[in-house]
Each structure stands twice: as structure tokens, then as C-alpha cells.
Coordinates of C-alpha atoms and ligand atoms in Angstrom, one line a residue:
M14 CA -25.4 16.3 -4.6
S15 CA -22.1 15.9 -2.3
Y16 CA -19.8 13.4 -2.7
G17 CA -17.1 11.4 -0.9
V18 CA -13.8 10.9 -2.8
V19 CA -11.8 7.9 -2.2
W20 CA -8.2 8.7 -2.8
F21 CA -6.5 5.3 -3.2
K22 CA -2.7 5.1 -2.7
R23 CA -0.8 1.5 -1.7
D24 CA -4.6 -0.1 -1.6
L25 CA -4.9 -1.3 -5.1
R26 CA -8.5 -3.5 -5.0
L27 CA -11.8 -2.7 -3.6
H28 CA -12.1 -6.0 -0.9
D29 CA -11.7 -5.6 2.4
H30 CA -11.0 -1.5 2.0
A31 CA -11.8 0.0 4.9
A32 CA -11.8 3.4 3.7
L33 CA -14.7 2.3 0.4
C34 CA -16.7 1.1 2.7
A35 CA -17.0 4.3 5.0
A36 CA -17.8 6.4 1.9
A37 CA -19.8 4.4 0.6
L38 CA -22.3 4.2 3.4
E39 CA -22.1 8.0 2.9
G40 CA -23.1 8.6 -0.4
P41 CA -22.1 8.8 -3.3
L42 CA -18.3 8.1 -4.0
L43 CA -16.0 9.2 -6.7
C44 CA -12.5 6.5 -6.8
L45 CA -9.1 8.3 -6.8
Y46 CA -5.4 7.4 -7.8
I47 CA -2.8 10.6 -7.8
I48 CA 0.0 9.9 -10.6
E49 CA 1.9 12.5 -8.9
P50 CA 5.1 13.2 -10.5
S51 CA 7.3 14.2 -7.3
L52 CA 6.4 10.6 -5.2
W53 CA 8.1 9.0 -8.5
Q54 CA 10.7 11.0 -8.6
Q55 CA 12.6 10.2 -5.0
P56 CA 15.4 8.1 -5.1
D57 CA 13.7 5.1 -4.1
A58 CA 12.2 4.3 -6.4
S59 CA 12.6 3.2 -9.7
S60 CA 10.5 2.3 -12.7
Q61 CA 9.4 -1.3 -13.0
H62 CA 7.5 0.0 -8.7
Y63 CA 5.5 2.5 -11.3
H64 CA 4.4 -0.5 -14.0
F65 CA 3.8 -2.4 -11.3
V66 CA 0.9 -0.2 -10.3
L67 CA -0.5 0.5 -13.7
E68 CA -1.1 -2.6 -13.7
C69 CA -2.5 -2.8 -10.2
L70 CA -4.5 0.2 -11.8
Q71 CA -5.4 -1.3 -15.3
D72 CA -6.7 -4.0 -12.7
L73 CA -8.5 -1.5 -10.3
D74 CA -10.5 -0.1 -13.2
D75 CA -11.9 -3.2 -14.6
A76 CA -13.3 -4.5 -10.7
L77 CA -14.7 -1.0 -10.4
A78 CA -16.1 -0.9 -14.3
R79 CA -17.7 -4.4 -13.7
R80 CA -19.7 -2.9 -10.6
G81 CA -20.4 0.2 -13.5
G82 CA -18.0 2.5 -11.8
Q83 CA -14.6 4.0 -13.0
L84 CA -11.4 5.1 -11.6
L85 CA -10.0 8.9 -11.9
V86 CA -6.4 8.6 -12.6
R87 CA -5.6 12.3 -12.8
V88 CA -2.0 13.7 -12.8
G89 CA 0.2 15.8 -10.5
E90 CA 0.6 16.5 -7.0
A91 CA -1.9 15.5 -4.8
C92 CA -2.8 19.1 -3.3
A93 CA -3.1 20.3 -6.3
V94 CA -5.0 17.3 -7.8
L95 CA -7.5 17.7 -5.5
E96 CA -8.0 21.3 -5.4
E97 CA -8.7 21.5 -9.6
L98 CA -11.6 17.8 -8.3
Y99 CA -12.3 20.0 -6.0
R100 CA -12.6 23.5 -8.4
A101 CA -14.8 21.8 -10.7
A102 CA -16.9 19.5 -8.2
P103 CA -17.1 20.9 -4.6
F104 CA -16.5 17.0 -2.7
A105 CA -17.9 17.3 1.7
G106 CA -15.3 14.6 2.4
L107 CA -11.6 12.3 0.9
Y108 CA -11.3 8.5 2.6
S109 CA -8.5 6.6 2.8
H110 CA -5.8 4.2 4.4
E111 CA -3.5 4.8 6.6
E112 CA 0.1 5.4 5.0
T113 CA 3.2 4.0 6.2
G114 CA 5.0 4.9 3.4
N115 CA 8.5 7.2 3.4
G116 CA 9.8 11.0 4.3
H117 CA 7.6 12.6 1.0
T118 CA 4.5 10.3 1.7
F119 CA 4.5 11.6 5.3
Q120 CA 5.1 15.7 4.0
R121 CA 2.8 15.2 1.3
D122 CA 0.2 13.8 3.5
K123 CA 0.4 17.1 6.2
D124 CA 1.0 19.3 3.4
V125 CA -3.5 17.0 2.5
A126 CA -4.5 17.9 5.9
L127 CA -3.7 21.4 5.7
W128 CA -5.4 21.2 2.5
C129 CA -8.4 19.9 3.4
Q130 CA -8.0 22.1 6.7
R131 CA -8.3 25.6 4.1
R132 CA -11.4 23.7 2.3
A133 CA -13.1 22.0 5.5
V134 CA -13.5 18.9 3.8
R135 CA -13.2 16.1 6.3
W136 CA -10.3 13.3 5.6
R137 CA -11.0 10.2 7.6
E138 CA -8.0 7.4 7.9
F139 CA -8.7 3.9 8.5
P140 CA -6.3 1.1 9.3
Q141 CA -4.9 -1.5 6.6
T142 CA -2.9 -3.3 8.0
G143 CA -1.9 -3.9 12.2
V144 CA 0.1 -0.6 11.5
I145 CA -1.1 1.2 15.0
R146 CA -0.7 4.9 14.1
R147 CA 0.2 7.0 17.6
L148 CA 1.6 4.0 19.6
S149 CA 3.1 5.5 22.5
S150 CA 4.7 1.8 23.6
R151 CA 4.8 -1.8 21.8
D152 CA 3.4 -3.3 25.5
G153 CA -0.5 -4.5 23.9
W154 CA 0.7 -4.5 20.6
A155 CA 0.8 -8.3 19.4
E156 CA -2.0 -8.6 21.4
R157 CA -4.6 -5.4 19.5
W158 CA -2.4 -7.2 16.3
E159 CA -4.1 -10.6 16.7
R160 CA -7.4 -8.0 17.3
F161 CA -7.6 -6.5 14.0
V162 CA -6.4 -9.2 11.9
A163 CA -9.0 -11.9 13.6
Q164 CA -11.4 -8.9 12.3
P165 CA -14.1 -10.5 9.5
C166 CA -12.5 -8.9 6.4
L167 CA -14.9 -6.5 4.6
P168 CA -17.3 -7.2 1.5
V169 CA -17.4 -5.0 -1.4
P170 CA -20.5 -2.7 -0.9
P171 CA -23.2 -1.0 -2.8
L172 CA -21.0 1.3 -4.9
R173 CA -23.5 5.0 -5.4
G174 CA -20.8 6.1 -8.9
R175 CA -21.1 10.3 -9.8
P176 CA -20.3 11.4 -13.4
L177 CA -16.7 12.1 -13.7
P178 CA -16.1 15.5 -12.8
L179 CA -12.3 15.7 -14.4
P180 CA -12.0 14.3 -17.9
L181 CA -9.0 10.6 -18.1
Q182 CA -5.9 11.4 -18.6
P183 CA -3.7 10.1 -20.6
W184 CA -0.9 7.0 -18.1
P185 CA 2.4 9.5 -18.3
S186 CA 5.6 7.0 -18.9
A187 CA 8.0 6.3 -16.6
A188 CA 9.8 8.0 -19.0
A189 CA 7.7 11.5 -18.9
L190 CA 7.9 11.2 -15.4
G191 CA 11.3 10.7 -15.2
V192 CA 11.2 7.7 -12.6
F193 CA 14.9 5.9 -13.0
P194 CA 14.7 3.8 -15.2
F195 CA 15.0 -0.3 -13.9
D196 CA 13.0 -2.7 -14.8
P197 CA 13.8 -6.5 -14.5
P198 CA 12.5 -8.7 -17.7
A199 CA 11.4 -11.9 -15.7
R200 CA 8.9 -9.5 -12.8
Q201 CA 6.5 -10.1 -11.5
C202 CA 2.6 -8.2 -13.4
G203 CA 0.1 -6.5 -10.7
G204 CA -2.4 -6.5 -9.6
R205 CA -5.5 -8.4 -7.8
R206 CA -6.7 -11.3 -9.9
R207 CA -2.6 -12.5 -11.3
A208 CA -2.3 -11.9 -7.1
I209 CA -4.9 -14.5 -6.5
V210 CA -4.0 -16.6 -8.0
V211 CA -0.1 -16.4 -6.4
L212 CA -2.1 -17.1 -3.0
R213 CA -3.8 -19.9 -4.1
S214 CA -1.1 -21.8 -5.9
F215 CA 1.1 -21.2 -2.0
I216 CA -1.4 -21.7 0.4
E217 CA -3.4 -25.4 -1.6
Q218 CA 0.5 -26.4 -2.5
R219 CA 3.6 -24.0 -2.7
S220 CA 3.6 -24.2 1.0
T221 CA 4.8 -27.4 1.9
D222 CA 7.8 -27.1 0.6
Y223 CA 8.2 -23.8 2.9
R224 CA 9.8 -25.3 6.0
G225 CA 13.2 -25.4 4.7
G226 CA 13.0 -24.7 1.5
I227 CA 12.5 -20.5 1.5
S228 CA 16.5 -20.1 2.7
S229 CA 17.6 -21.6 -0.4
P230 CA 18.2 -19.3 -4.1
L231 CA 17.5 -22.0 -5.3
S232 CA 13.9 -23.5 -4.7
A233 CA 12.8 -20.1 -1.9
P234 CA 11.8 -18.7 -6.0
T235 CA 8.8 -21.5 -6.0
A236 CA 8.7 -22.5 -2.0
C237 CA 8.7 -18.6 -1.0
S238 CA 4.8 -17.1 -1.4
R239 CA 5.7 -14.3 -3.5
L240 CA 3.4 -12.5 -2.3
S241 CA 5.5 -9.0 -0.3
P242 CA 4.5 -7.1 -4.0
Y243 CA 1.0 -8.1 -3.7
L244 CA 0.7 -6.9 0.0
A245 CA 2.7 -4.0 -0.7
T246 CA 0.7 -1.9 -3.2
G247 CA -2.6 -3.4 -1.8
C248 CA -3.8 -5.3 -4.1
L249 CA -4.3 -8.0 -1.0
S250 CA -4.7 -7.3 2.5
L251 CA -2.8 -8.3 5.0
R252 CA -6.2 -9.6 6.9
E253 CA -7.5 -11.9 3.5
V254 CA -4.2 -13.5 3.7
L255 CA -3.5 -14.4 6.6
Q256 CA -7.9 -15.3 6.7
A257 CA -7.9 -17.5 3.7
T258 CA -4.1 -19.0 5.7
L259 CA -6.3 -19.4 8.5
R260 CA -9.7 -21.1 6.7
R261 CA -6.8 -23.5 5.0
L262 CA -4.7 -24.5 7.8
D263 CA -8.6 -26.3 9.2
C264 CA -9.2 -27.3 6.5
L265 CA -6.0 -29.2 6.4
P266 CA -5.8 -32.7 7.6
E267 CA -3.1 -32.9 10.8
Q268 CA -1.1 -36.2 10.0
N269 CA -0.4 -33.4 6.1
S270 CA 2.5 -31.2 9.3
R271 CA 5.2 -30.6 6.7
Q272 CA 2.3 -28.5 4.6
R273 CA 0.3 -27.0 7.9
Q274 CA 4.3 -25.8 9.4
G275 CA 4.1 -24.5 5.9
L276 CA 1.5 -22.1 5.9
Q277 CA 2.7 -21.3 9.9
A278 CA 5.4 -20.4 9.5
F279 CA 4.1 -17.5 6.9
I280 CA 1.6 -16.7 9.3
S281 CA 4.4 -15.8 11.5
R282 CA 5.8 -13.7 8.8
L283 CA 3.4 -11.6 8.2
H284 CA 3.0 -10.8 11.5
W285 CA 6.6 -9.5 11.5
H286 CA 5.9 -7.9 8.0
C287 CA 3.4 -5.2 11.1
H288 CA 5.9 -5.3 13.7
F289 CA 8.3 -3.9 11.3
M290 CA 6.7 -1.4 9.5
Q291 CA 5.8 -0.6 12.8
K292 CA 9.5 0.5 13.9
L293 CA 9.3 3.2 10.8
E294 CA 5.7 4.3 11.3
S295 CA 6.9 4.8 16.0
E296 CA 10.2 7.2 13.9
P297 CA 10.1 8.4 10.2
D298 CA 13.5 9.1 11.2
I299 CA 14.8 5.5 10.1
E300 CA 14.9 5.8 6.8
Y301 CA 17.5 8.1 7.3
C302 CA 19.1 8.4 10.6
N303 CA 21.0 4.9 13.0
M304 CA 17.9 3.4 15.5
H305 CA 20.8 3.7 18.2
R306 CA 22.1 7.6 17.7
G307 CA 25.6 5.9 18.6
Y308 CA 26.4 4.4 16.0
D309 CA 26.4 8.2 14.0
G310 CA 29.7 8.9 12.4
L311 CA 30.4 5.5 12.2
R312 CA 30.0 4.4 9.0
E313 CA 29.5 7.6 7.5
N314 CA 32.7 8.7 6.4
E315 CA 34.2 6.5 5.1
M316 CA 31.9 5.6 2.4
D317 CA 33.9 4.2 -0.5
A318 CA 32.3 5.0 -3.9
S319 CA 34.2 2.9 -6.0
R320 CA 32.8 -1.0 -3.5
L321 CA 29.1 0.0 -3.5
A322 CA 30.1 -0.2 -7.3
I323 CA 31.5 -2.7 -7.2
L324 CA 28.5 -4.7 -5.1
M325 CA 25.2 -3.2 -7.8
E326 CA 27.4 -3.8 -10.3
G327 CA 27.6 -7.3 -8.8
R328 CA 31.4 -7.7 -9.6
T329 CA 32.4 -8.2 -6.0
G330 CA 34.3 -11.5 -6.6
W331 CA 32.0 -13.3 -4.4
P332 CA 30.5 -16.0 -6.2
M333 CA 27.7 -16.2 -4.1
V334 CA 26.8 -12.4 -4.2
D335 CA 27.3 -11.5 -7.3
A336 CA 24.6 -14.5 -7.9
C337 CA 22.0 -12.4 -6.4
V338 CA 22.8 -8.9 -7.9
A339 CA 22.6 -11.4 -10.9
M340 CA 19.6 -12.7 -10.6
L341 CA 18.3 -9.2 -8.9
N342 CA 18.2 -7.8 -11.3
H343 CA 16.7 -10.5 -13.9
T344 CA 13.5 -10.8 -11.3
G345 CA 13.3 -7.8 -9.1
W346 CA 13.7 -10.9 -6.4
L347 CA 15.0 -13.0 -2.9
N348 CA 14.8 -14.3 -0.1
F349 CA 14.6 -13.6 3.0
R350 CA 18.2 -14.7 3.7
M351 CA 19.9 -14.4 0.4
R352 CA 19.1 -9.9 0.6
A353 CA 20.5 -10.5 5.2
M354 CA 23.8 -11.4 2.9
L355 CA 23.9 -8.6 0.5
V356 CA 23.6 -6.1 3.1
S357 CA 26.1 -7.9 5.8
V358 CA 28.8 -7.9 2.8
A359 CA 27.5 -4.4 2.3
A360 CA 28.0 -3.5 6.1
Y361 CA 30.9 -5.5 8.0
P362 CA 34.4 -6.6 4.6
L363 CA 32.8 -3.5 2.2
W364 CA 32.7 -1.3 5.2
L365 CA 29.0 0.8 3.7
H366 CA 26.7 2.6 5.2
W367 CA 23.5 1.8 4.4
R368 CA 21.5 4.1 3.5
P369 CA 23.3 4.4 0.1
V370 CA 23.1 0.2 0.1
G371 CA 19.2 0.8 1.0
L372 CA 18.4 3.1 -1.6
W373 CA 20.2 0.8 -4.5
L374 CA 18.2 -2.1 -3.1
A375 CA 14.8 -0.6 -2.7
R376 CA 14.8 0.1 -6.5
A377 CA 15.8 -2.8 -7.1
F378 CA 13.1 -5.2 -4.7
L379 CA 9.9 -4.8 -6.4
D380 CA 8.4 -5.0 -3.7
Y381 CA 9.8 -2.2 -1.6
E382 CA 7.8 -2.1 1.8
P383 CA 9.3 1.0 3.9
G384 CA 9.0 0.3 6.4
I385 CA 9.9 -3.4 6.6
H386 CA 13.2 -2.1 3.9
W387 CA 14.9 0.6 6.4
S388 CA 14.0 -1.8 10.2
Q389 CA 15.8 -5.0 8.4
L390 CA 18.3 -2.5 6.5
Q391 CA 19.5 -1.1 10.2
M392 CA 19.2 -5.2 11.5
Q393 CA 21.6 -6.2 9.5
S394 CA 23.7 -3.4 9.9
G395 CA 23.8 -3.8 13.2
T396 CA 22.4 0.4 13.8
T397 CA 19.1 -0.2 16.0
G398 CA 21.3 -0.8 19.5
I399 CA 18.6 -3.6 20.3
N400 CA 20.4 -6.4 18.0
A401 CA 22.6 -9.5 17.7
T402 CA 25.3 -8.7 15.1
R403 CA 24.7 -10.9 12.2
V404 CA 27.2 -11.4 9.6
Y405 CA 26.8 -13.6 6.6
N406 CA 30.3 -15.4 4.8
P407 CA 28.8 -15.6 1.4
V408 CA 31.4 -18.2 1.1
K409 CA 29.7 -20.1 3.3
Q410 CA 26.0 -19.6 2.5
A411 CA 26.9 -20.6 -0.7
L412 CA 28.3 -24.2 0.9
D413 CA 24.8 -24.8 2.5
H414 CA 22.1 -23.6 0.3
D415 CA 24.3 -23.9 -3.1
P416 CA 26.5 -27.3 -2.5
Q417 CA 26.1 -28.5 -5.9
G418 CA 27.0 -24.9 -6.5
R419 CA 24.1 -24.9 -9.8
F420 CA 22.4 -21.6 -8.8
V421 CA 26.1 -19.6 -9.1
R422 CA 26.4 -21.7 -11.8
H423 CA 22.8 -20.6 -13.8
W424 CA 23.4 -16.6 -12.7
L425 CA 27.3 -16.0 -13.4
P426 CA 27.8 -18.7 -16.6
A427 CA 30.9 -17.5 -17.1
L428 CA 31.8 -19.7 -13.7
R429 CA 30.3 -22.9 -15.1
Q430 CA 33.1 -24.7 -16.1
V431 CA 34.9 -23.6 -13.0
P432 CA 35.7 -26.4 -10.1
D433 CA 33.6 -27.7 -7.2
T434 CA 36.5 -26.6 -6.3
W435 CA 36.8 -23.9 -6.3
L436 CA 33.9 -21.8 -7.3
F437 CA 32.9 -20.1 -4.5
E438 CA 36.9 -19.1 -3.9
P439 CA 37.9 -18.1 -7.5
W440 CA 40.3 -15.9 -6.7
K441 CA 42.1 -18.5 -4.9
M442 CA 43.1 -20.1 -8.2
P443 CA 45.9 -20.9 -9.4
P444 CA 47.4 -18.5 -12.2
A445 CA 46.7 -21.2 -15.1
L446 CA 43.9 -22.5 -14.5
R447 CA 42.2 -19.3 -14.7
E448 CA 43.9 -18.9 -18.1
R449 CA 42.4 -22.6 -18.9
Y450 CA 38.7 -21.4 -17.8
N451 CA 39.4 -18.2 -19.3
L452 CA 38.0 -16.4 -16.6
H453 CA 40.2 -12.9 -17.4
E454 CA 39.7 -9.7 -15.2
N455 CA 36.3 -8.7 -18.1
V456 CA 35.2 -11.6 -17.7
Y457 CA 35.2 -12.0 -13.8
P458 CA 36.9 -10.3 -11.2
A459 CA 40.1 -12.1 -10.2
Q460 CA 40.1 -10.5 -6.5
P461 CA 37.2 -9.6 -4.5
P462 CA 37.7 -6.1 -3.5
V463 CA 39.2 -7.1 0.7
E464 CA 39.9 -9.7 2.5
L465 CA 37.1 -11.7 3.5
D466 CA 37.8 -12.5 7.3
S467 CA 40.4 -9.7 8.5
A468 CA 37.7 -7.2 6.9
T469 CA 34.9 -9.1 9.1
R470 CA 36.2 -8.9 11.6
V471 CA 37.8 -5.6 11.6
A472 CA 34.9 -4.4 10.9
K473 CA 32.7 -6.2 13.9
Q474 CA 35.0 -5.7 16.1
R475 CA 34.7 -1.6 15.3
L476 CA 30.9 -2.4 16.0
H477 CA 31.6 -3.8 19.4
G478 CA 34.0 -1.5 20.6
L479 CA 30.9 1.1 20.1
R480 CA 27.8 -1.7 21.3
K481 CA 30.8 -1.3 25.0
Q482 CA 30.1 1.8 25.7
A483 CA 28.5 3.2 28.7
A484 CA 27.0 6.0 26.1
V485 CA 25.3 3.7 23.5
K486 CA 24.5 1.0 26.1
A487 CA 22.7 3.2 27.8
G488 CA 20.4 4.7 24.6
K489 CA 19.7 0.7 23.9
A490 CA 16.7 0.9 26.7
A491 CA 14.9 4.1 25.1
I492 CA 15.1 1.6 21.9
V493 CA 13.3 -1.5 23.9
T494 CA 10.5 1.0 24.5
R495 CA 10.0 2.0 20.8
H496 CA 11.1 -1.1 19.0
A497 CA 10.9 -3.6 20.4
S498 CA 8.8 -7.1 20.7
R499 CA 7.1 -8.2 24.0
Q500 CA 5.3 -10.6 22.0
Q501 CA 5.3 -13.7 23.9
S502 CA 3.1 -16.0 21.4
L503 CA 1.4 -15.3 19.2
G504 CA -1.5 -16.3 21.2
S505 CA -4.4 -17.5 19.2
V506 CA -3.2 -17.2 15.5
T507 CA -0.1 -19.6 15.8
P508 CA 1.4 -20.9 19.1
T509 CA 4.3 -22.3 16.9
R510 CA 7.6 -24.7 17.8
A511 CA 9.1 -21.8 14.7
D512 CA 7.5 -18.3 17.0
A513 CA 9.7 -19.4 19.8
A514 CA 13.1 -20.6 17.8
A515 CA 12.4 -17.3 16.0
R516 CA 12.2 -16.0 19.5
Q517 CA 15.5 -16.7 21.2
L518 CA 17.6 -16.8 17.0
D519 CA 16.4 -13.0 18.8
L520 CA 14.0 -12.8 15.2
F521 CA 11.1 -10.8 16.4
A522 CA 13.3 -7.8 18.4
Ligands
FAD11 C1 17.4 -5.8 3.6 C2 16.6 -6.4 3.5 C3 15.5 -6.1 2.8 C4 13.9 -6.4 3.1 N1 12.9 -5.5 2.6 C5 11.6 -5.6 2.2 C6 10.5 -5.0 1.0 O1 10.9 -3.4 1.1 N2 9.2 -5.3 1.3 C7 9.3 -6.5 1.9 O2 7.8 -7.5 1.6 N3 10.0 -6.9 2.0 C8 11.4 -7.0 2.4 N4 12.0 -7.9 2.8 C9 11.8 -9.3 3.7 C10 11.4 -9.9 2.4 O3 13.0 -10.8 2.4 C11 10.6 -10.0 3.1 O4 9.2 -10.5 2.0 C12 10.4 -11.5 1.2 O5 12.0 -12.1 0.5 C13 10.0 -11.5 0.2 O6 9.3 -12.7 -0.3 P1 7.9 -12.9 -0.1 O7 6.5 -12.6 0.0 O8 7.8 -15.3 -0.9 O9 8.0 -13.9 1.5 P2 7.7 -14.8 2.7 O10 8.3 -15.5 2.9 O11 6.6 -16.0 1.1 O12 6.6 -14.3 3.5 C14 5.5 -14.1 3.1 C15 5.4 -12.0 4.0 O13 5.5 -12.1 4.7 C16 6.5 -10.8 4.9 N5 7.7 -10.9 5.5 C17 8.3 -11.8 5.1 N6 9.2 -11.7 6.2 C18 9.4 -10.8 6.4 C19 10.5 -9.7 7.3 N7 11.6 -10.5 7.2 N8 10.7 -8.7 8.0 C20 9.1 -8.2 7.8 N9 8.2 -9.2 6.7 C21 8.5 -10.0 6.4 C22 6.4 -10.5 3.8 O14 5.6 -8.7 4.0 C23 6.1 -11.4 3.1 O15 5.4 -11.5 1.6 C24 13.5 -7.7 3.5 C25 14.4 -8.6 3.8 C26 15.4 -7.7 4.3 C27 16.2 -8.6 4.9

């Protein structure tokens, strides 16, 4: 008897799973996850991503077992595994969610489509976010997003399993797969059960601190939702998170304006999630090339590898930057503002191209989501052609978001005794004081690699010089048509003052 194969990718849940529901309607099904060695060997992957996914798979398998089912995990390249499965027990349909992944998964999906054609297997793909395939223009995108997220979440369907046609295989270690070894000791753990605990604690309590709490790296770890890795691996669907938030808003008394505002601002972020992913979906090349090709050649040929190395090691000599790198290495997470600051420092004073910086951060961020990541990297580096230049001065960021130096002192023990006067600019300390606080070069850099203000000024001048050129100006219109937001409001979902402010600040572009 024929059956359908549900191919789990970045949708590691049973709830609100369109592909699973469609397969269940047709008859018996088999749930498959493929551990693809070539995918895990890509330069944007690290062992924290792999271990997190394994935790999610364990949880998914448990959820299936509770319904009398089982997850088949196979190791191999996608087409080879599908062929092996087909030979063991031919199947008529393949069901999955659409994936807006990196270039590797884009090519892999094209190969899988060809394989399906050859074997006359019908491959049905379903959207799982508000991202739209084959979108010709951004006109009307926000309205379509609203319609998508307003649809009811799909319950787990009754599952008719079938015996596994192939044996289970042991899950290889990250080292055996050749995954880049980076797994921070305090990263979040994977799986839907954990995701639900995090979601509940946020919408019920922590969201009270969202407005006003998300910019400082001191308050952000608890004030932010911390849902990003669960959204990136699909332990939770974006729609269910949004609807749970709206339900909570419905129950909150009007006078609880602080939490209400927090939840509304959070909903705006869920909109951005898809808005940014849509850019990569519509133009997969932005993973590798400048969104505005008029900026080609700006930084590529001047890459100073030693500057990238000190940034990655957290030894720039700018304490706020180095403290963020230390936190990232320990937790796999940073809040938005500190991510933006790291990229700004890389792109302007250090004059580094966004691609190698982005690969390092992709491995370092547990929540790596290619569509958001590469769009943000380009936006913060000034190569989209449609966004205002954003430059985050690390000394100002420290003064604004860590005025007492608690964050810097926590993550940089070498600077703990340094008085406030010098803490954010230790290179200005008189040598005798450096000596007194034991700040030798091997403990903490005596000087940053460049003088911050002048290097930033020169970088901005170069970028703006290019921006003024007629050919570069001419290229802007096409990018606006393809990628910029047309959003006037979030309609029935969240018409908030925060959105209006965000639009003024050009955050939606
Ligand atoms: C250079 C750079 C790279 C980034 N790379 C990623 C990435 O790979 N994966 C990722 O999920 N986010 C990325 N972000 C966006 C943002 O920093 C993270 O989503 C956020 O810090 C995750 O923590 P949270 O879930 O607690 O955020 P919350 O503030 O609670 O936000 C909730 C959700 O909204 C979405 N979101 C929030 N901010 C943004 C934003 N600015 N753009 C798009 N979506 C957003 C995310 O899905 C997030 O999980 C990046 C930002 C920058 C500046």
C-alpha cells in the first residue's frame, strides 16, 4: 500500500504543521528527518546548531511515540536517502514546508524536485510563515502576511503510521559529521517542550519588561522573548506564537499598559521576521552579493584578516565590543542592538566585508536564520542601497546601556578593577595606572587597531561618496520595488505607536 513521506526540515513540531496535515488526509504516512552531512559541513553551521536540532528531534520523536508513531532519522544526502527509501518501499507523495534556507538548501531542493520528477513522486510544499514564494512585487505583502497569520492553527491530525521500511541509524556525533566545533556552554536547549515553557514565561510575565528592556545587554536576556532558536528550527510556528500573544493581549486589563505595549512591540518583531526572510526568498543571491551591486568592490579588496581575527577573539580593545563577543561565546545569543553594534564596528571602523563577518556570526548565533541574518548583515553594513546608514559607537553604547559598567566587568574580568573613568576607553589610561591594574598587553589590548572616530568618519565618507554617484542612485528604485516595505500599518494585528516610530526610523525598509 502506498504512503506519503513527511520530510521534516526547519519545522520540528507536530502542531500547526500543514505538510503533516495534508499527508494525514491522504492515508498512511512516514515521518522522516535527514541528517545531511554536506549541509552540516557548510561554513554557516556549527555544532551548537546540530546539537540543538538533535534535542528537537528527540522531542519530536517522543511526541510521535505518544501517538503510536516514530520518527525515521537517516544519515545521507537528501536525494540518496529518498532513493534508498523509495527502493525499500515506493511512496507516492513527499510533503514538506517551503524552506527559505541558505544557498546549499536552495540547490538541494532543486535536486530533490528533479528526483521527484524522475520517480513520479508528487512533492507538495506548504508555507509555514508569511514568506511568499515567487513573489513578483512587495505591493500587498503586509496584507497577505496578516491573512496568513490570522488563519487558525492546525491541530495535530490523527496519524496512521506504517512500519519503517529502513532501520533506524545512530545519530552521528558533530565531530564525525565534520561540523564546525562551536557549542557555547550556556546556550538554550532545543525541543518543543522547552519552547513552550519559554513562550509561556514570556507572554505571561517577562513581556512586562520588553519595552525599555531589550536594548541593554544587561536586561535583554530576560526581557526579550528568547524564542528565536525555536522559531528558526520550527519547534513553534510563527502563527501559533502570534496567536498566543494576541490571546494574552485579549485577557490583559487595559490599565496594564506596560505589558500590553511590550506584547504589541513583540508582534511587530514577528512581522519583521517574515519581512526580512522575504528578502532572501525573493533574491537568494543576497547571501553572497551586495543587495545593491553598485557597492561591489567597496570593501572586498581591502579585507584585513588580522582585524577580523581580533574581533572574533574579542580582543579589539573596545570593552563593549569584547564583552559582547565573550557573552556570545558563552551563550550563543546577543540582543538586537549588540548584534547591530558588532556588525557596525566590523563594517565601519574595521572596514570588513559583511560576508566573512556574517559567516562567523552565523556559526555563533544559535538562532541563525539565513533570511534575517544576511538581510541584517547587509543593512547594518550599508550595502542595501535603501536604508539609512546606521553606525553604533561602542563607547556611546556602553554609556547608554551599561552606565555602571556591570556588563563589561562581568564579561571582561581583566577590567574588573578599572575605575569607571577609564572602563569604556582603557587605551586612554596613563601607563602607570595600567600597570597598577595589571593591564598588560597579554591581558587586555593596550590600543584598539584603529582610532575609532577618524576611522568611522573615513568609512562613512567612502560609503556616502559612492551613494551619491548617479549610477548607484539609479539602482535604488529597483531594490525598493523588490524589497522595501509598503506597510502603512499592521492593520488588525497591531496598529501601535511603536510601529509608527519604527517606520520613521526606517526600520521596516
Ligand atoms: C547582524 C544581525 C544578525 C541577526 N541574525 C539573526 C538570525 O540569524 N536569526 C534571528 O532570528 N534573528 C537575527 N537577528 C535579529 C534579532 O537580533 C534577533 O531576532 C533577536 O535578538 C532574537 O532574540 P529574541 O527572540 O529574544 O528577540 P525578540 O525581540 O523577542 O523578537 C522575537 C522574534 O522576532 C524576530 N525578530 C526580532 N528582531 C528582529 C529583527 N530585527 N529582524 C527580523 N526579525 C526579528 C525573531 O524571530 C525573534 O525571535 C539579527 C540581527 C542583527 C542585527
